Amino acid sequence: MAGNKHIKPGPSLEPFASPDHLDLELQSFLEDASSRLCDWFGKASQNGPLPALSVMPGVAPALDGLTRKALLDDLQLIMDGAFQPSHPGSLAHLDPPPLTASIVADLICAGLNNNLLAEELSPSLSRLERMLCQWFTKRLGMPPQSGGVAASGGSLSNLMALVVARQYLGLQNEPKAVVLASEDAHVCLAKAVRVMGLDEDALQKVGTNNEGQISIELLQSHLNRLRSEGRKCFVLVATAGTTVRGAIDPLVELGRFCAREDLWFHVDGAIGGIFALSKQTNSIVNGISSADSVTINPQKLLGITKASSLLLVANRLNLIQTFSTGLPYIEPAWGEDAHGGEMGIQGTRPAEVLKLWLGLRQLGEKGIERLLKDSIDRRRSFQKQLDVSKLSVITGPLHLISCTPKSFNQNQSARWSKETRRSLLDEKFMLSRPFHNDRYYLKAVMGNPHTQLTHLSKLANLLNHSVGI
Ligand SMILES: *Cc1c(COP(=O)(O)O)cnc(C)c1O
């Protein structure tokens, strides 16, 4: 707008809140921003999961700082171009709408601007993180000396777990060391072994059974073969909740297997671990208590705002022994505990624990249970409505489900999935299009609490009719 430059800009905002009195300017800024955010939520179902078109604001800072109004208008453009997890048809990935208490906690976290690196930079928050990790380990049935640390995502939690496992088994100088996991394990393991400087083939993938679970027989023969070739295996990663169908590897048997074979037992429970929190669902992840380490991602189903991931370990000293450096420029931690920055890869870290803690408190035991159970119920109800004479459906005990037309080859499934995804988006349903085994699927994740039974019937109907007779 050419006319804009003739308008005299208002005074730019004081960039820091006053330390001397209640800063009314900040208060209005927050209120205005909050009402825009609430407005964005309120219009979610009117719009679709994805924006129609999006206009980007200026990127570089102007010579003079912007006014409050101009800042909010810029923010609005980004908001208008954002993915909308609160739309009832947002079912593509593991990205549910955020819990309101979690949003508030994120705001407070930014305001406090504490640093989980060290206790003196986050006195109450460091303790909160430690206590909450311990609550999680207890709930998962892990031993009393367990502990954990929050990380900015499950990829990082898994990487840290592998580094701890390798250190524990003394294989830091062994580039040919091996990580075992199923063929359906998460792609972040491939990144982790690269970061760790291991050989190209360090990640050895074991076949799965018809349910998408790692096959113990194949695992045993694979391990025997590797050992006969002189390869040193240090960790088995069990997946509790695979990406495409939500399968759970047999955790009880794998725990015994690892104990017998002297392997570190890591459970990647980024998707499924959270089901351990409720008595109604914890049998799904039975055996998780025997893990040496567990990754859990409350950002994926509970609606904790991103990022929220925890690495829990059965003996917290293993974390400290792997990552501590002495932090020579920081006062010692209080009590016997180590600083957060000594328990993981990250140094400076936001207090991600705050939104996890407040979100859990908002839900309460009943709310957590309902959220977990409802997501499984939605998957079940949807599954029942799929026409299995046309579609091959793969799922597991969780809230993930994928389907592809029966008897399509790779090319046909590629075309079908692309076209169907597009036409579903026109109907405001967003599914994802994973490639799995030899074909493309459409996948729905039933973690969105706004998705009603009527939506599910409509979606099932559209999918059933996407396949010609
Ligand atoms: C999502 C996921 C990860 C990675 O977590 P990020 O938070 O995306 O880094 C790892 N493992 C599994 C099984 C996952 O589903």
Tab-separated table of C-alpha atoms and ligand atoms in Angstrom:
chain	number	residue	atom	x	y	z
A	1	MET	CA	0.000	0.000	0.000
A	2	ALA	CA	1.734	3.101	-1.325
A	3	GLY	CA	-0.241	5.456	0.935
A	4	ASN	CA	1.216	3.886	4.038
A	5	LYS	CA	4.420	5.883	4.064
A	6	HIS	CA	2.493	9.139	4.506
A	7	ILE	CA	0.859	7.927	7.676
A	8	LYS	CA	2.903	9.015	10.634
A	9	PRO	CA	3.800	5.893	12.547
A	10	GLY	CA	2.769	5.777	16.184
A	11	PRO	CA	5.458	5.425	18.840
A	12	SER	CA	7.131	2.035	18.743
A	13	LEU	CA	6.680	-0.271	21.668
A	14	GLU	CA	8.973	-0.198	24.675
A	15	PRO	CA	10.901	-3.365	23.928
A	16	PHE	CA	11.267	-4.514	27.546
A	17	ALA	CA	8.667	-4.640	30.305
A	18	SER	CA	9.109	-2.091	33.041
A	19	PRO	CA	10.777	-3.506	36.171
A	20	ASP	CA	9.302	-0.665	38.257
A	21	HIS	CA	5.579	-0.718	37.758
A	22	LEU	CA	2.758	-2.656	36.143
A	23	ASP	CA	3.450	-2.263	32.445
A	24	LEU	CA	0.072	-1.375	30.975
A	25	GLU	CA	1.489	-1.250	27.482
A	26	LEU	CA	2.671	-4.856	27.728
A	27	GLN	CA	-0.656	-5.820	29.208
A	28	SER	CA	-2.577	-4.411	26.230
A	29	PHE	CA	-0.106	-5.979	23.827
A	30	LEU	CA	-0.718	-9.397	25.370
A	31	GLU	CA	-4.465	-8.841	25.438
A	32	ASP	CA	-4.576	-7.841	21.780
A	33	ALA	CA	-2.412	-10.795	20.791
A	34	SER	CA	-4.572	-13.148	22.884
A	35	SER	CA	-7.774	-11.961	21.283
A	36	ARG	CA	-6.326	-12.506	17.818
A	37	LEU	CA	-5.289	-16.014	18.820
A	38	CYS	CA	-8.727	-16.760	20.256
A	39	ASP	CA	-10.255	-15.445	17.064
A	40	TRP	CA	-8.026	-17.816	15.090
A	41	PHE	CA	-9.281	-20.743	17.158
A	42	GLY	CA	-12.883	-19.623	16.864
A	43	LYS	CA	-12.746	-19.688	13.075
A	44	ALA	CA	-10.992	-23.041	12.832
A	45	SER	CA	-13.885	-25.157	11.603
A	46	GLN	CA	-15.019	-22.456	9.194
A	47	ASN	CA	-11.697	-22.656	7.384
A	48	GLY	CA	-9.956	-25.912	6.503
A	49	PRO	CA	-6.929	-27.681	7.969
A	50	LEU	CA	-4.708	-25.909	5.439
A	51	PRO	CA	-4.818	-22.228	4.439
A	52	ALA	CA	-6.255	-21.303	1.048
A	53	LEU	CA	-3.521	-18.865	0.193
A	54	SER	CA	-0.965	-17.144	2.273
A	55	VAL	CA	0.703	-13.751	2.106
A	56	MET	CA	4.015	-13.294	3.844
A	57	PRO	CA	4.861	-10.196	5.898
A	58	GLY	CA	8.151	-8.306	5.551
A	59	VAL	CA	11.055	-10.255	6.943
A	60	ALA	CA	13.855	-7.774	7.588
A	61	PRO	CA	13.566	-5.345	10.515
A	62	ALA	CA	12.532	-1.848	9.336
A	63	LEU	CA	14.749	1.110	10.217
A	64	ASP	CA	12.396	2.077	13.020
A	65	GLY	CA	10.787	-0.492	15.240
A	66	LEU	CA	7.143	-1.243	14.461
A	67	THR	CA	4.109	-0.171	16.459
A	68	ARG	CA	2.036	-2.652	18.376
A	69	LYS	CA	-0.658	-2.616	15.712
A	70	ALA	CA	1.824	-3.189	12.896
A	71	LEU	CA	3.435	-6.064	14.784
A	72	LEU	CA	0.078	-7.703	15.345
A	73	ASP	CA	-0.908	-7.227	11.701
A	74	ASP	CA	2.306	-8.948	10.641
A	75	LEU	CA	1.617	-11.752	13.076
A	76	GLN	CA	-1.877	-12.065	11.657
A	77	LEU	CA	-0.471	-12.844	8.204
A	78	ILE	CA	1.555	-15.703	9.637
A	79	MET	CA	-1.456	-16.942	11.594
A	80	ASP	CA	-3.610	-16.839	8.460
A	81	GLY	CA	-1.068	-19.015	6.659
A	82	ALA	CA	-0.750	-21.556	9.454
A	83	PHE	CA	-1.828	-25.183	9.576
A	84	GLN	CA	-4.943	-25.429	11.767
A	85	PRO	CA	-4.748	-28.440	14.114
A	86	SER	CA	-8.115	-27.515	15.684
A	87	HIS	CA	-10.046	-28.168	12.493
A	88	PRO	CA	-12.014	-31.414	13.058
A	89	GLY	CA	-10.677	-32.769	9.752
A	90	SER	CA	-7.008	-32.337	10.753
A	91	LEU	CA	-6.102	-36.004	10.956
A	92	ALA	CA	-2.927	-36.298	8.924
A	93	HIS	CA	-0.251	-36.447	11.561
A	94	LEU	CA	0.455	-36.642	15.267
A	95	ASP	CA	-0.266	-32.973	15.781
A	96	PRO	CA	-3.415	-32.419	17.855
A	97	PRO	CA	-4.883	-29.087	18.969
A	98	PRO	CA	-3.084	-27.574	21.959
A	99	LEU	CA	-4.451	-27.763	25.500
A	100	THR	CA	-5.426	-24.313	26.671
A	101	ALA	CA	-3.418	-24.607	29.915
A	102	SER	CA	-0.452	-25.568	27.813
A	103	ILE	CA	-0.796	-22.395	25.724
A	104	VAL	CA	-0.920	-20.278	28.858
A	105	ALA	CA	2.085	-22.075	30.350
A	106	ASP	CA	4.033	-21.493	27.130
A	107	LEU	CA	3.341	-17.790	27.397
A	108	ILE	CA	4.436	-17.688	31.035
A	109	CYS	CA	7.497	-19.736	30.141
A	110	ALA	CA	8.492	-17.124	27.578
A	111	GLY	CA	7.895	-14.354	30.089
A	112	LEU	CA	9.985	-16.004	32.800
A	113	ASN	CA	12.736	-16.715	30.276
A	114	ASN	CA	14.473	-19.066	32.688
A	115	ASN	CA	17.117	-21.479	31.519
A	116	LEU	CA	17.005	-25.191	32.288
A	117	LEU	CA	20.758	-25.326	31.774
A	118	ALA	CA	21.400	-24.747	35.456
A	119	GLU	CA	19.517	-24.535	38.708
A	120	GLU	CA	20.485	-20.950	39.490
A	121	LEU	CA	18.910	-19.906	36.191
A	122	SER	CA	15.672	-21.805	36.803
A	123	PRO	CA	15.332	-22.689	40.503
A	124	SER	CA	11.679	-23.715	40.639
A	125	LEU	CA	11.553	-24.980	37.068
A	126	SER	CA	14.569	-27.288	37.403
A	127	ARG	CA	12.928	-28.884	40.396
A	128	LEU	CA	9.645	-29.141	38.546
A	129	GLU	CA	11.331	-30.919	35.651
A	130	ARG	CA	13.030	-33.402	37.961
A	131	MET	CA	9.858	-34.073	39.928
A	132	LEU	CA	7.703	-34.489	36.845
A	133	CYS	CA	10.186	-36.849	35.181
A	134	GLN	CA	10.139	-38.901	38.368
A	135	TRP	CA	6.351	-38.933	38.358
A	136	PHE	CA	6.442	-40.276	34.800
A	137	THR	CA	8.982	-42.985	35.619
A	138	LYS	CA	6.885	-44.065	38.585
A	139	ARG	CA	3.753	-44.195	36.458
A	140	LEU	CA	5.598	-46.300	33.891
A	141	GLY	CA	6.726	-48.666	36.657
A	142	MET	CA	10.417	-47.882	36.287
A	143	PRO	CA	12.779	-48.359	39.293
A	144	PRO	CA	13.238	-45.741	42.060
A	145	GLN	CA	16.632	-44.573	40.803
A	146	SER	CA	15.060	-43.572	37.475
A	147	GLY	CA	15.037	-40.041	36.202
A	148	GLY	CA	14.898	-38.101	33.026
A	149	VAL	CA	15.239	-34.921	31.101
A	150	ALA	CA	13.013	-32.994	28.708
A	151	ALA	CA	14.204	-32.618	25.139
A	152	SER	CA	13.055	-30.600	22.169
A	153	GLY	CA	11.465	-33.543	20.374
A	154	GLY	CA	11.555	-37.311	20.211
A	155	SER	CA	14.413	-37.401	17.706
A	156	LEU	CA	16.639	-35.790	20.292
A	157	SER	CA	15.378	-38.050	23.099
A	158	ASN	CA	16.159	-41.100	20.974
A	159	LEU	CA	19.595	-39.785	20.005
A	160	MET	CA	20.439	-39.201	23.663
A	161	ALA	CA	19.226	-42.680	24.571
A	162	LEU	CA	21.502	-44.263	21.973
A	163	VAL	CA	24.480	-42.206	23.139
A	164	VAL	CA	23.836	-43.251	26.753
A	165	ALA	CA	23.488	-46.904	25.712
A	166	ARG	CA	26.746	-46.848	23.769
A	167	GLN	CA	28.585	-45.178	26.645
A	168	TYR	CA	27.146	-47.664	29.134
A	169	LEU	CA	28.451	-50.578	27.074
A	170	GLY	CA	31.818	-48.870	26.521
A	171	LEU	CA	31.586	-48.828	22.727
A	172	GLN	CA	32.279	-45.116	22.138
A	173	ASN	CA	35.316	-45.961	19.989
A	174	GLU	CA	33.642	-48.636	17.934
A	175	PRO	CA	32.354	-47.257	14.608
A	176	LYS	CA	31.051	-50.688	13.660
A	177	ALA	CA	28.758	-50.862	16.686
A	178	VAL	CA	25.170	-51.780	15.832
A	179	VAL	CA	21.691	-50.515	16.710
A	180	LEU	CA	18.900	-53.053	16.255
A	181	ALA	CA	15.332	-52.005	15.501
A	182	SER	CA	12.396	-53.143	13.417
A	183	GLU	CA	11.922	-52.158	9.789
A	184	ASP	CA	9.032	-49.958	10.954
A	185	ALA	CA	11.129	-48.047	13.522
A	186	HIS	CA	11.164	-44.265	13.187
A	187	VAL	CA	13.383	-42.541	10.607
A	188	CYS	CA	15.098	-40.470	13.294
A	189	LEU	CA	17.182	-43.530	14.227
A	190	ALA	CA	18.918	-43.244	10.853
A	191	LYS	CA	19.825	-39.657	11.687
A	192	ALA	CA	20.995	-40.639	15.158
A	193	VAL	CA	23.517	-43.196	13.910
A	194	ARG	CA	24.898	-40.610	11.447
A	195	VAL	CA	25.302	-38.047	14.203
A	196	MET	CA	27.022	-40.681	16.337
A	197	GLY	CA	29.636	-41.285	13.655
A	198	LEU	CA	28.686	-44.913	13.227
A	199	ASP	CA	29.079	-46.865	9.991
A	200	GLU	CA	26.454	-46.587	7.236
A	201	ASP	CA	24.988	-49.967	8.169
A	202	ALA	CA	24.981	-49.336	11.930
A	203	LEU	CA	21.197	-49.365	11.969
A	204	GLN	CA	20.200	-52.975	11.368
A	205	LYS	CA	16.520	-53.441	10.637
A	206	VAL	CA	14.672	-56.579	11.580
A	207	GLY	CA	11.528	-57.793	9.815
A	208	THR	CA	8.052	-57.559	11.316
A	209	ASN	CA	5.124	-59.952	11.607
A	210	ASN	CA	1.621	-59.430	10.163
A	211	GLU	CA	0.783	-57.069	13.010
A	212	GLY	CA	3.729	-54.796	12.243
A	213	GLN	CA	5.633	-55.930	15.356
A	214	ILE	CA	9.284	-56.901	15.358
A	215	SER	CA	9.705	-60.651	14.961
A	216	ILE	CA	11.644	-62.127	17.890
A	217	GLU	CA	12.799	-65.114	15.810
A	218	LEU	CA	14.184	-62.861	13.101
A	219	LEU	CA	15.718	-60.672	15.773
A	220	GLN	CA	17.516	-63.616	17.374
A	221	SER	CA	18.884	-64.936	14.098
A	222	HIS	CA	19.887	-61.422	13.023
A	223	LEU	CA	21.779	-60.852	16.267
A	224	ASN	CA	23.480	-64.249	16.038
A	225	ARG	CA	24.600	-63.507	12.499
A	226	LEU	CA	25.950	-60.059	13.384
A	227	ARG	CA	27.861	-61.466	16.326
A	228	SER	CA	29.327	-64.272	14.234
A	229	GLU	CA	30.626	-61.517	11.926
A	230	GLY	CA	32.259	-59.828	14.921
A	231	ARG	CA	29.824	-56.907	15.086
A	232	LYS	CA	29.105	-55.479	18.535
A	233	CYS	CA	25.436	-54.698	19.133
A	234	PHE	CA	24.683	-52.307	21.967
A	235	VAL	CA	21.011	-51.461	21.860
A	236	LEU	CA	17.679	-52.778	20.783
A	237	VAL	CA	15.129	-50.073	20.044
A	238	ALA	CA	11.581	-51.336	20.500
A	239	THR	CA	8.914	-49.137	18.960
A	240	ALA	CA	5.785	-48.589	21.040
A	241	GLY	CA	3.579	-47.077	18.362
A	242	THR	CA	4.882	-47.286	14.795
A	243	THR	CA	4.388	-44.385	12.409
A	244	VAL	CA	1.964	-45.876	9.882
A	245	ARG	CA	-0.206	-48.218	11.938
A	246	GLY	CA	0.635	-47.692	15.605
A	247	ALA	CA	1.951	-51.204	16.202
A	248	ILE	CA	3.559	-51.998	19.560
A	249	ASP	CA	6.586	-54.274	19.562
A	250	PRO	CA	6.299	-57.120	22.140
A	251	LEU	CA	7.865	-55.239	25.050
A	252	VAL	CA	7.781	-57.974	27.703
A	253	GLU	CA	9.576	-60.485	25.475
A	254	LEU	CA	12.014	-57.878	24.212
A	255	GLY	CA	12.879	-56.858	27.759
A	256	ARG	CA	13.794	-60.454	28.553
A	257	PHE	CA	15.647	-60.778	25.275
A	258	CYS	CA	17.795	-57.723	26.024
A	259	ALA	CA	18.557	-58.881	29.565
A	260	ARG	CA	19.656	-62.269	28.236
A	261	GLU	CA	21.697	-60.844	25.368
A	262	ASP	CA	23.272	-57.921	27.292
A	263	LEU	CA	21.687	-55.261	25.137
A	264	TRP	CA	20.447	-51.867	26.270
A	265	PHE	CA	16.660	-51.907	25.989
A	266	HIS	CA	15.344	-48.616	24.647
A	267	VAL	CA	11.628	-48.144	24.063
A	268	ASP	CA	10.755	-45.488	21.508
A	269	GLY	CA	7.361	-44.685	22.941
A	270	ALA	CA	7.070	-41.315	21.200
A	271	ILE	CA	3.559	-42.291	20.125
A	272	GLY	CA	2.488	-45.114	22.439
A	273	GLY	CA	4.316	-44.389	25.696
A	274	ILE	CA	1.680	-41.943	26.824
A	275	PHE	CA	-0.880	-44.784	27.004
A	276	ALA	CA	0.976	-46.006	30.098
A	277	LEU	CA	-0.492	-43.090	32.042
A	278	SER	CA	-3.966	-44.557	32.401
A	279	LYS	CA	-5.033	-47.842	33.967
A	280	GLN	CA	-7.579	-48.216	31.177
A	281	THR	CA	-4.890	-48.294	28.503
A	282	ASN	CA	-1.595	-49.190	30.192
A	283	SER	CA	-1.825	-52.887	29.303
A	284	ILE	CA	-1.164	-51.848	25.678
A	285	VAL	CA	2.414	-50.992	26.646
A	286	ASN	CA	2.875	-53.736	29.180
A	287	GLY	CA	6.611	-54.356	29.625
A	288	ILE	CA	7.655	-50.723	29.256
A	289	SER	CA	8.701	-50.837	32.941
A	290	SER	CA	11.635	-53.089	32.073
A	291	ALA	CA	13.174	-50.560	29.658
A	292	ASP	CA	16.596	-49.073	30.314
A	293	SER	CA	15.314	-45.935	28.649
A	294	VAL	CA	12.052	-44.645	27.226
A	295	THR	CA	11.195	-41.819	24.839
A	296	ILE	CA	7.777	-40.326	25.400
A	297	ASN	CA	6.248	-37.430	23.417
A	298	PRO	CA	3.392	-35.686	25.246
A	299	GLN	CA	3.227	-33.284	22.263
A	300	LYS	CA	1.765	-36.049	20.117
A	301	LEU	CA	-1.531	-36.989	21.681
A	302	LEU	CA	-2.010	-35.117	24.942
A	303	GLY	CA	-2.016	-31.745	23.234
A	304	ILE	CA	0.967	-30.357	25.087
A	305	THR	CA	2.319	-27.512	22.950
A	306	LYS	CA	5.470	-28.250	20.985
A	307	ALA	CA	8.030	-29.273	21.767
A	308	SER	CA	7.335	-31.740	24.546
A	309	SER	CA	9.373	-34.901	24.759
A	310	LEU	CA	10.968	-36.720	27.664
A	311	LEU	CA	13.824	-39.147	27.826
A	312	LEU	CA	13.367	-41.344	30.887
A	313	VAL	CA	16.132	-43.659	32.075
A	314	ALA	CA	16.014	-46.505	34.585
A	315	ASN	CA	19.157	-45.210	36.290
A	316	ARG	CA	19.575	-41.458	36.113
A	317	LEU	CA	23.306	-41.775	36.856
A	318	ASN	CA	23.704	-43.149	33.320
A	319	LEU	CA	22.496	-39.821	31.944
A	320	ILE	CA	24.814	-37.854	34.181
A	321	GLN	CA	27.814	-40.077	33.458
A	322	THR	CA	27.257	-39.667	29.738
A	323	PHE	CA	26.658	-35.938	29.523
A	324	SER	CA	28.244	-34.189	32.495
A	325	THR	CA	31.194	-31.893	31.872
A	326	GLY	CA	31.465	-30.210	35.273
A	327	LEU	CA	30.019	-26.916	33.914
A	328	PRO	CA	33.026	-24.970	35.239
A	329	TYR	CA	31.370	-21.561	34.897
A	330	ILE	CA	28.230	-22.346	36.926
A	331	GLU	CA	27.547	-22.706	40.642
A	332	PRO	CA	27.092	-26.356	41.659
A	333	ALA	CA	23.608	-27.866	41.643
A	334	TRP	CA	21.801	-27.979	44.963
A	335	GLY	CA	21.446	-31.258	46.778
A	336	GLU	CA	22.699	-34.364	45.035
A	337	ASP	CA	21.142	-33.606	41.709
A	338	ALA	CA	22.830	-32.611	38.513
A	339	HIS	CA	21.994	-29.528	36.481
A	340	GLY	CA	19.632	-30.055	33.551
A	341	GLY	CA	22.492	-29.119	31.239
A	342	GLU	CA	24.501	-32.052	32.635
A	343	MET	CA	21.815	-34.602	31.884
A	344	GLY	CA	21.476	-34.238	28.146
A	345	ILE	CA	22.873	-32.867	24.903
A	346	GLN	CA	21.141	-29.504	25.060
A	347	GLY	CA	22.675	-26.630	26.998
A	348	THR	CA	20.366	-23.655	27.185
A	349	ARG	CA	16.836	-24.954	27.187
A	350	PRO	CA	13.381	-23.442	27.707
A	351	ALA	CA	11.246	-24.740	30.548
A	352	GLU	CA	9.195	-27.047	28.333
A	353	VAL	CA	8.207	-28.861	31.490
A	354	LEU	CA	5.900	-26.004	32.491
A	355	LYS	CA	3.326	-26.597	29.752
A	356	LEU	CA	3.509	-30.346	30.276
A	357	TRP	CA	2.914	-30.014	33.983
A	358	LEU	CA	0.096	-27.473	33.673
A	359	GLY	CA	-1.531	-29.411	30.836
A	360	LEU	CA	-1.585	-32.611	32.893
A	361	ARG	CA	-3.005	-30.716	35.859
A	362	GLN	CA	-5.692	-29.239	33.647
A	363	LEU	CA	-6.738	-32.641	32.328
A	364	GLY	CA	-6.575	-34.489	35.629
A	365	GLU	CA	-6.480	-38.276	35.762
A	366	LYS	CA	-9.959	-38.465	34.290
A	367	GLY	CA	-9.219	-36.088	31.467
A	368	ILE	CA	-6.038	-37.942	30.526
A	369	GLU	CA	-7.898	-41.231	30.534
A	370	ARG	CA	-10.732	-39.857	28.413
A	371	LEU	CA	-8.354	-38.370	25.881
A	372	LEU	CA	-6.487	-41.653	25.434
A	373	LYS	CA	-9.587	-43.805	25.351
A	374	ASP	CA	-11.569	-41.533	23.039
A	375	SER	CA	-8.776	-41.526	20.475
A	376	ILE	CA	-8.792	-45.337	20.381
A	377	ASP	CA	-12.600	-45.378	20.221
A	378	ARG	CA	-12.589	-43.010	17.244
A	379	ARG	CA	-10.124	-45.246	15.432
A	380	ARG	CA	-12.282	-48.303	16.154
A	381	SER	CA	-15.480	-46.650	15.006
A	382	PHE	CA	-13.801	-45.440	11.810
A	383	GLN	CA	-12.249	-48.841	11.168
A	384	LYS	CA	-15.648	-50.531	11.354
A	385	GLN	CA	-16.976	-48.296	8.608
A	386	LEU	CA	-14.225	-48.982	6.102
A	387	ASP	CA	-15.201	-51.340	3.314
A	388	VAL	CA	-12.665	-54.156	3.588
A	389	SER	CA	-13.844	-55.661	0.323
A	390	LYS	CA	-12.216	-52.652	-1.357
A	391	LEU	CA	-9.596	-51.466	1.114
A	392	SER	CA	-6.731	-53.177	2.812
A	393	VAL	CA	-6.626	-51.698	6.319
A	394	ILE	CA	-3.655	-51.743	8.668
A	395	THR	CA	-3.850	-50.610	12.254
A	396	GLY	CA	-2.871	-51.605	15.789
A	397	PRO	CA	-4.094	-51.051	19.339
A	398	LEU	CA	-3.668	-47.257	19.231
A	399	HIS	CA	-5.342	-44.389	17.365
A	400	LEU	CA	-3.546	-44.704	14.011
A	401	ILE	CA	-5.033	-46.361	10.965
A	402	SER	CA	-4.007	-46.574	7.314
A	403	CYS	CA	-5.618	-48.006	4.222
A	404	THR	CA	-4.940	-48.587	0.555
A	405	PRO	CA	-7.049	-50.141	-2.193
A	406	LYS	CA	-6.764	-53.899	-2.346
A	407	SER	CA	-4.676	-55.291	-5.191
A	408	PHE	CA	-3.298	-51.936	-6.369
A	409	ASN	CA	0.341	-51.922	-7.403
A	410	GLN	CA	2.766	-49.172	-6.378
A	411	ASN	CA	1.938	-46.829	-9.257
A	412	GLN	CA	-1.786	-47.248	-8.893
A	413	SER	CA	-1.595	-46.667	-5.160
A	414	ALA	CA	0.557	-43.576	-5.729
A	415	ARG	CA	-2.031	-42.061	-8.086
A	416	TRP	CA	-4.979	-43.069	-5.894
A	417	SER	CA	-3.422	-41.668	-2.716
A	418	LYS	CA	-2.476	-38.370	-4.360
A	419	GLU	CA	-5.859	-37.809	-5.987
A	420	THR	CA	-7.822	-38.951	-2.963
A	421	ARG	CA	-5.815	-36.806	-0.607
A	422	ARG	CA	-6.562	-33.819	-2.821
A	423	SER	CA	-10.279	-34.506	-3.047
A	424	LEU	CA	-10.451	-35.129	0.709
A	425	LEU	CA	-8.826	-31.738	1.274
A	426	ASP	CA	-11.648	-30.194	-0.779
A	427	GLU	CA	-13.974	-31.784	1.774
A	428	LYS	CA	-11.759	-30.403	4.568
A	429	PHE	CA	-10.241	-33.705	5.607
A	430	MET	CA	-6.482	-33.803	5.786
A	431	LEU	CA	-4.901	-37.262	5.749
A	432	SER	CA	-1.267	-38.157	5.139
A	433	ARG	CA	0.157	-40.350	2.418
A	434	PRO	CA	2.843	-42.647	3.837
A	435	PHE	CA	4.784	-45.090	1.694
A	436	HIS	CA	4.813	-48.394	3.535
A	437	ASN	CA	6.233	-51.737	2.422
A	438	ASP	CA	5.624	-51.519	-1.318
A	439	ARG	CA	2.656	-49.164	-1.546
A	440	TYR	CA	1.185	-45.782	-0.714
A	441	TYR	CA	-1.438	-45.564	1.979
A	442	LEU	CA	-3.710	-42.878	3.306
A	443	LYS	CA	-3.329	-42.525	7.017
A	444	ALA	CA	-5.608	-41.028	9.651
A	445	VAL	CA	-4.530	-40.231	13.197
A	446	MET	CA	-7.521	-40.088	15.524
A	447	GLY	CA	-5.940	-37.818	18.101
A	448	ASN	CA	-8.122	-34.808	17.371
A	449	PRO	CA	-10.772	-34.341	20.088
A	450	HIS	CA	-12.895	-32.183	17.756
A	451	THR	CA	-13.476	-35.024	15.296
A	452	GLN	CA	-17.048	-36.268	15.747
A	453	LEU	CA	-18.645	-39.529	14.699
A	454	THR	CA	-20.392	-37.716	11.839
A	455	HIS	CA	-17.003	-36.628	10.485
A	456	LEU	CA	-15.752	-40.199	10.696
A	457	SER	CA	-18.759	-41.601	8.812
A	458	LYS	CA	-18.349	-39.010	6.084
A	459	LEU	CA	-14.633	-39.712	5.794
A	460	ALA	CA	-15.123	-43.488	5.674
A	461	ASN	CA	-17.767	-43.028	3.022
A	462	LEU	CA	-15.488	-40.853	0.896
A	463	LEU	CA	-12.679	-43.407	1.177
A	464	ASN	CA	-14.941	-46.329	0.362
A	465	HIS	CA	-16.108	-44.493	-2.762
A	466	SER	CA	-12.591	-43.482	-3.786
A	467	VAL	CA	-12.030	-46.984	-5.118
A	468	GLY	CA	-13.814	-47.870	-8.358
A	469	ILE	CA	-15.718	-51.149	-8.406
B	1	LIG	C1	7.501	-38.624	16.170
B	1	LIG	C2	8.359	-39.751	16.465
B	1	LIG	C3	9.724	-39.580	16.722
B	1	LIG	C4	10.408	-38.256	16.563
B	1	LIG	O1	9.897	-37.288	17.395
B	1	LIG	P1	10.050	-35.746	17.028
B	1	LIG	O2	9.440	-35.077	18.204
B	1	LIG	O3	9.315	-35.522	15.744
B	1	LIG	O4	11.499	-35.452	16.891
B	1	LIG	C5	10.448	-40.682	17.083
B	1	LIG	N1	9.898	-41.894	17.146
B	1	LIG	C6	8.588	-42.108	16.876
B	1	LIG	C7	8.035	-43.483	16.979
B	1	LIG	C8	7.793	-41.045	16.518
B	1	LIG	O5	6.498	-41.249	16.222
